[in-house]
Amino acid sequence: MFITITAGHSNTDPGAVNGSDREADIAQDMRNIVTSILRTDYGLEVKTDGEGKGNMPLREAVKLIKGSLLAVEFHTNAAAKKEATGIEALSIPKNKAACQRICAAVADATGWKLRGEGGFKPDNAGQHSRLAYAQAGGIVFEPFFISNDTDLALFKATKWGICRAIADAIAMELGAAKV
């Protein structure tokens, strides 16, 4: 069995932007780091939507989920209010515990607050309306607000530690042990 790790947005959609930092680039970095840790430290088989700075559009990434033990797509949140902060993962209810475990791991590593129910939000919460990735069985994970300068700076300074916390939580969710 395998897990799926993807990066939100694609080479043609930057997602949210703060200065020169683009959500698509940050999502690709998180995907690459978490995938590397899961493969190297846990020996897990991981499918991704690309490597380096490339990734598939959503319509293709969603197809990777079928047969996965767990699927996570990375995003960052954004808000008009620069002080908005917090961690959330959107999915259908069957992934609630996994969402909460991953969100709690990042909160422990950063001190960022959890949004929703311990980080979990249903995929139709707020401005969302039935996210295709979540409806296919995946988790849409938003560990911080790119629009919050302080959160963005902390992510950039500690992204390897944050990604390690995410990878460890995913492995724990699957019952995987370090190799």
Short mmCIF file of C-alpha atoms in Angstrom, two decimals:
data_model
loop_
_atom_site.label_atom_id
_atom_site.label_comp_id
_atom_site.label_asym_id
_atom_site.label_seq_id
_atom_site.Cartn_x
_atom_site.Cartn_y
_atom_site.Cartn_z
CA MET A 1 0.00 0.00 0.00
CA PHE A 2 1.02 3.60 -0.47
CA ILE A 3 0.27 7.14 0.62
CA THR A 4 -0.20 10.18 -1.57
CA ILE A 5 1.41 13.58 -0.92
CA THR A 6 0.60 16.45 -3.27
CA ALA A 7 1.17 20.20 -3.54
CA GLY A 8 -1.78 22.50 -3.98
CA HIS A 9 -2.07 24.71 -7.02
CA SER A 10 0.04 24.02 -10.06
CA ASN A 11 2.76 25.47 -12.20
CA THR A 12 0.20 27.86 -13.71
CA ASP A 13 -1.62 28.84 -10.46
CA PRO A 14 0.51 30.54 -7.77
CA GLY A 15 -2.25 30.44 -5.14
CA ALA A 16 -2.01 33.09 -2.42
CA VAL A 17 0.98 35.43 -2.59
CA ASN A 18 2.80 37.49 0.06
CA GLY A 19 5.57 39.57 -1.50
CA SER A 20 7.73 37.14 -3.46
CA ASP A 21 6.44 34.10 -1.55
CA ARG A 22 3.90 32.03 -3.46
CA GLU A 23 1.62 29.39 -1.97
CA ALA A 24 2.37 26.97 -4.83
CA ASP A 25 6.13 27.13 -4.12
CA ILE A 26 5.68 26.63 -0.37
CA ALA A 27 3.30 23.71 -0.99
CA GLN A 28 5.88 22.11 -3.30
CA ASP A 29 8.61 22.54 -0.68
CA MET A 30 6.43 20.92 1.99
CA ARG A 31 5.50 18.06 -0.36
CA ASN A 32 9.15 17.43 -1.25
CA ILE A 33 10.45 17.53 2.32
CA VAL A 34 7.65 15.44 3.85
CA THR A 35 7.90 12.88 1.02
CA SER A 36 11.66 12.58 1.52
CA ILE A 37 11.26 12.00 5.28
CA LEU A 38 8.49 9.44 4.80
CA ARG A 39 10.53 7.50 2.26
CA THR A 40 13.92 7.74 3.97
CA ASP A 41 13.03 7.51 7.66
CA TYR A 42 9.97 5.25 7.45
CA GLY A 43 10.47 3.33 4.21
CA LEU A 44 6.97 4.23 3.04
CA GLU A 45 5.86 4.10 -0.58
CA VAL A 46 4.74 7.62 -1.49
CA LYS A 47 3.02 8.77 -4.67
CA THR A 48 3.38 12.47 -5.48
CA ASP A 49 2.10 14.88 -8.08
CA GLY A 50 5.61 15.92 -9.06
CA GLU A 51 9.13 16.53 -7.83
CA GLY A 52 11.17 19.65 -7.43
CA LYS A 53 9.18 22.65 -8.59
CA GLY A 54 6.64 20.78 -10.70
CA ASN A 55 3.20 19.53 -9.82
CA MET A 56 0.02 18.37 -11.49
CA PRO A 57 -3.20 20.34 -11.74
CA LEU A 58 -5.90 19.31 -9.27
CA ARG A 59 -7.84 17.22 -11.82
CA GLU A 60 -4.76 14.97 -12.15
CA ALA A 61 -3.65 15.03 -8.49
CA VAL A 62 -7.07 13.81 -7.36
CA LYS A 63 -6.61 10.64 -9.42
CA LEU A 64 -3.56 9.68 -7.31
CA ILE A 65 -5.70 9.27 -4.18
CA LYS A 66 -7.42 6.05 -5.25
CA GLY A 67 -5.98 3.13 -3.28
CA SER A 68 -4.01 5.37 -0.86
CA LEU A 69 -3.91 4.62 2.84
CA LEU A 70 -3.81 8.40 3.35
CA ALA A 71 -3.59 11.38 1.00
CA VAL A 72 -2.50 14.89 2.01
CA GLU A 73 -2.37 17.99 -0.18
CA PHE A 74 -0.41 21.00 1.06
CA HIS A 75 -1.69 24.56 0.90
CA THR A 76 -1.33 27.72 2.94
CA ASN A 77 -4.21 29.78 4.19
CA ALA A 78 -4.67 33.50 3.45
CA ALA A 79 -6.83 36.29 4.78
CA ALA A 80 -7.32 40.01 4.24
CA LYS A 81 -6.43 40.56 7.92
CA LYS A 82 -2.65 40.09 8.16
CA GLU A 83 -2.92 38.92 11.79
CA ALA A 84 -5.10 35.88 10.93
CA THR A 85 -3.36 32.73 12.10
CA GLY A 86 -3.90 29.06 12.80
CA ILE A 87 -3.67 25.53 11.49
CA GLU A 88 -6.47 23.64 9.79
CA ALA A 89 -7.07 20.52 7.74
CA LEU A 90 -10.19 20.08 5.68
CA SER A 91 -11.59 16.68 4.83
CA ILE A 92 -14.60 14.44 4.99
CA PRO A 93 -15.40 13.14 8.50
CA LYS A 94 -13.64 9.76 8.06
CA ASN A 95 -10.27 11.60 8.11
CA LYS A 96 -11.04 13.74 11.17
CA ALA A 97 -8.61 11.95 13.52
CA ALA A 98 -5.78 12.10 10.97
CA CYS A 99 -6.44 15.81 10.43
CA GLN A 100 -6.32 16.45 14.16
CA ARG A 101 -3.10 14.44 14.63
CA ILE A 102 -1.28 16.28 11.81
CA CYS A 103 -2.52 19.69 12.98
CA ALA A 104 -1.56 18.99 16.61
CA ALA A 105 1.96 18.01 15.52
CA VAL A 106 2.45 21.35 13.79
CA ALA A 107 0.93 23.24 16.74
CA ASP A 108 3.38 21.48 19.07
CA ALA A 109 6.29 22.43 16.80
CA THR A 110 5.30 26.07 16.27
CA GLY A 111 2.91 27.26 18.96
CA TRP A 112 0.35 28.17 16.29
CA LYS A 113 -3.27 27.76 17.35
CA LEU A 114 -5.62 25.10 16.04
CA ARG A 115 -8.68 26.21 14.12
CA GLY A 116 -11.95 24.28 13.93
CA GLU A 117 -12.23 21.10 16.02
CA GLY A 118 -8.63 20.48 17.03
CA GLY A 119 -7.56 21.55 13.54
CA PHE A 120 -10.25 19.60 11.67
CA LYS A 121 -12.81 21.35 9.52
CA PRO A 122 -15.30 19.69 7.20
CA ASP A 123 -14.49 20.29 3.56
CA ASN A 124 -17.52 22.55 3.16
CA ALA A 125 -16.57 24.90 6.02
CA GLY A 126 -16.39 28.66 5.50
CA GLN A 127 -15.80 29.78 1.94
CA HIS A 128 -15.25 26.19 0.82
CA SER A 129 -17.87 24.12 -0.92
CA ARG A 130 -17.03 20.45 -1.22
CA LEU A 131 -13.36 20.39 -2.06
CA ALA A 132 -12.59 17.89 -4.83
CA TYR A 133 -9.44 16.59 -3.10
CA ALA A 134 -11.32 15.96 0.16
CA GLN A 135 -14.30 14.45 -1.62
CA ALA A 136 -11.91 11.97 -3.26
CA GLY A 137 -10.74 10.92 0.24
CA GLY A 138 -7.80 13.26 0.80
CA ILE A 139 -6.91 15.91 3.37
CA VAL A 140 -6.39 19.55 2.38
CA PHE A 141 -3.81 20.74 4.90
CA GLU A 142 -3.17 24.44 5.62
CA PRO A 143 -0.55 24.70 8.38
CA PHE A 144 -0.32 28.50 8.43
CA PHE A 145 -1.43 31.78 6.86
CA ILE A 146 0.92 32.98 4.12
CA SER A 147 -0.68 36.41 4.59
CA ASN A 148 0.60 36.58 8.20
CA ASP A 149 4.17 37.92 8.01
CA THR A 150 5.14 36.47 11.41
CA ASP A 151 3.82 32.99 10.57
CA LEU A 152 5.46 33.06 7.16
CA ALA A 153 8.81 34.05 8.69
CA LEU A 154 8.57 31.25 11.28
CA PHE A 155 7.75 28.71 8.57
CA LYS A 156 10.69 29.83 6.45
CA ALA A 157 13.05 29.66 9.45
CA THR A 158 11.86 26.24 10.68
CA LYS A 159 10.30 24.50 7.66
CA TRP A 160 12.38 21.33 8.06
CA GLY A 161 11.24 20.94 11.67
CA ILE A 162 7.64 21.64 10.72
CA CYS A 163 7.80 19.15 7.85
CA ARG A 164 9.39 16.55 10.14
CA ALA A 165 6.50 17.01 12.59
CA ILE A 166 4.03 16.51 9.71
CA ALA A 167 5.83 13.41 8.42
CA ASP A 168 6.09 11.90 11.90
CA ALA A 169 2.35 12.48 12.48
CA ILE A 170 1.48 10.88 9.14
CA ALA A 171 3.68 7.88 9.92
CA MET A 172 2.16 7.59 13.39
CA GLU A 173 -1.32 7.69 11.88
CA LEU A 174 -0.35 4.74 9.69
CA GLY A 175 1.41 2.87 12.47
CA ALA A 176 4.74 3.06 10.60
CA ALA A 177 8.01 2.71 12.50
CA LYS A 178 11.33 4.32 11.59
CA VAL A 179 13.59 2.09 9.51
#
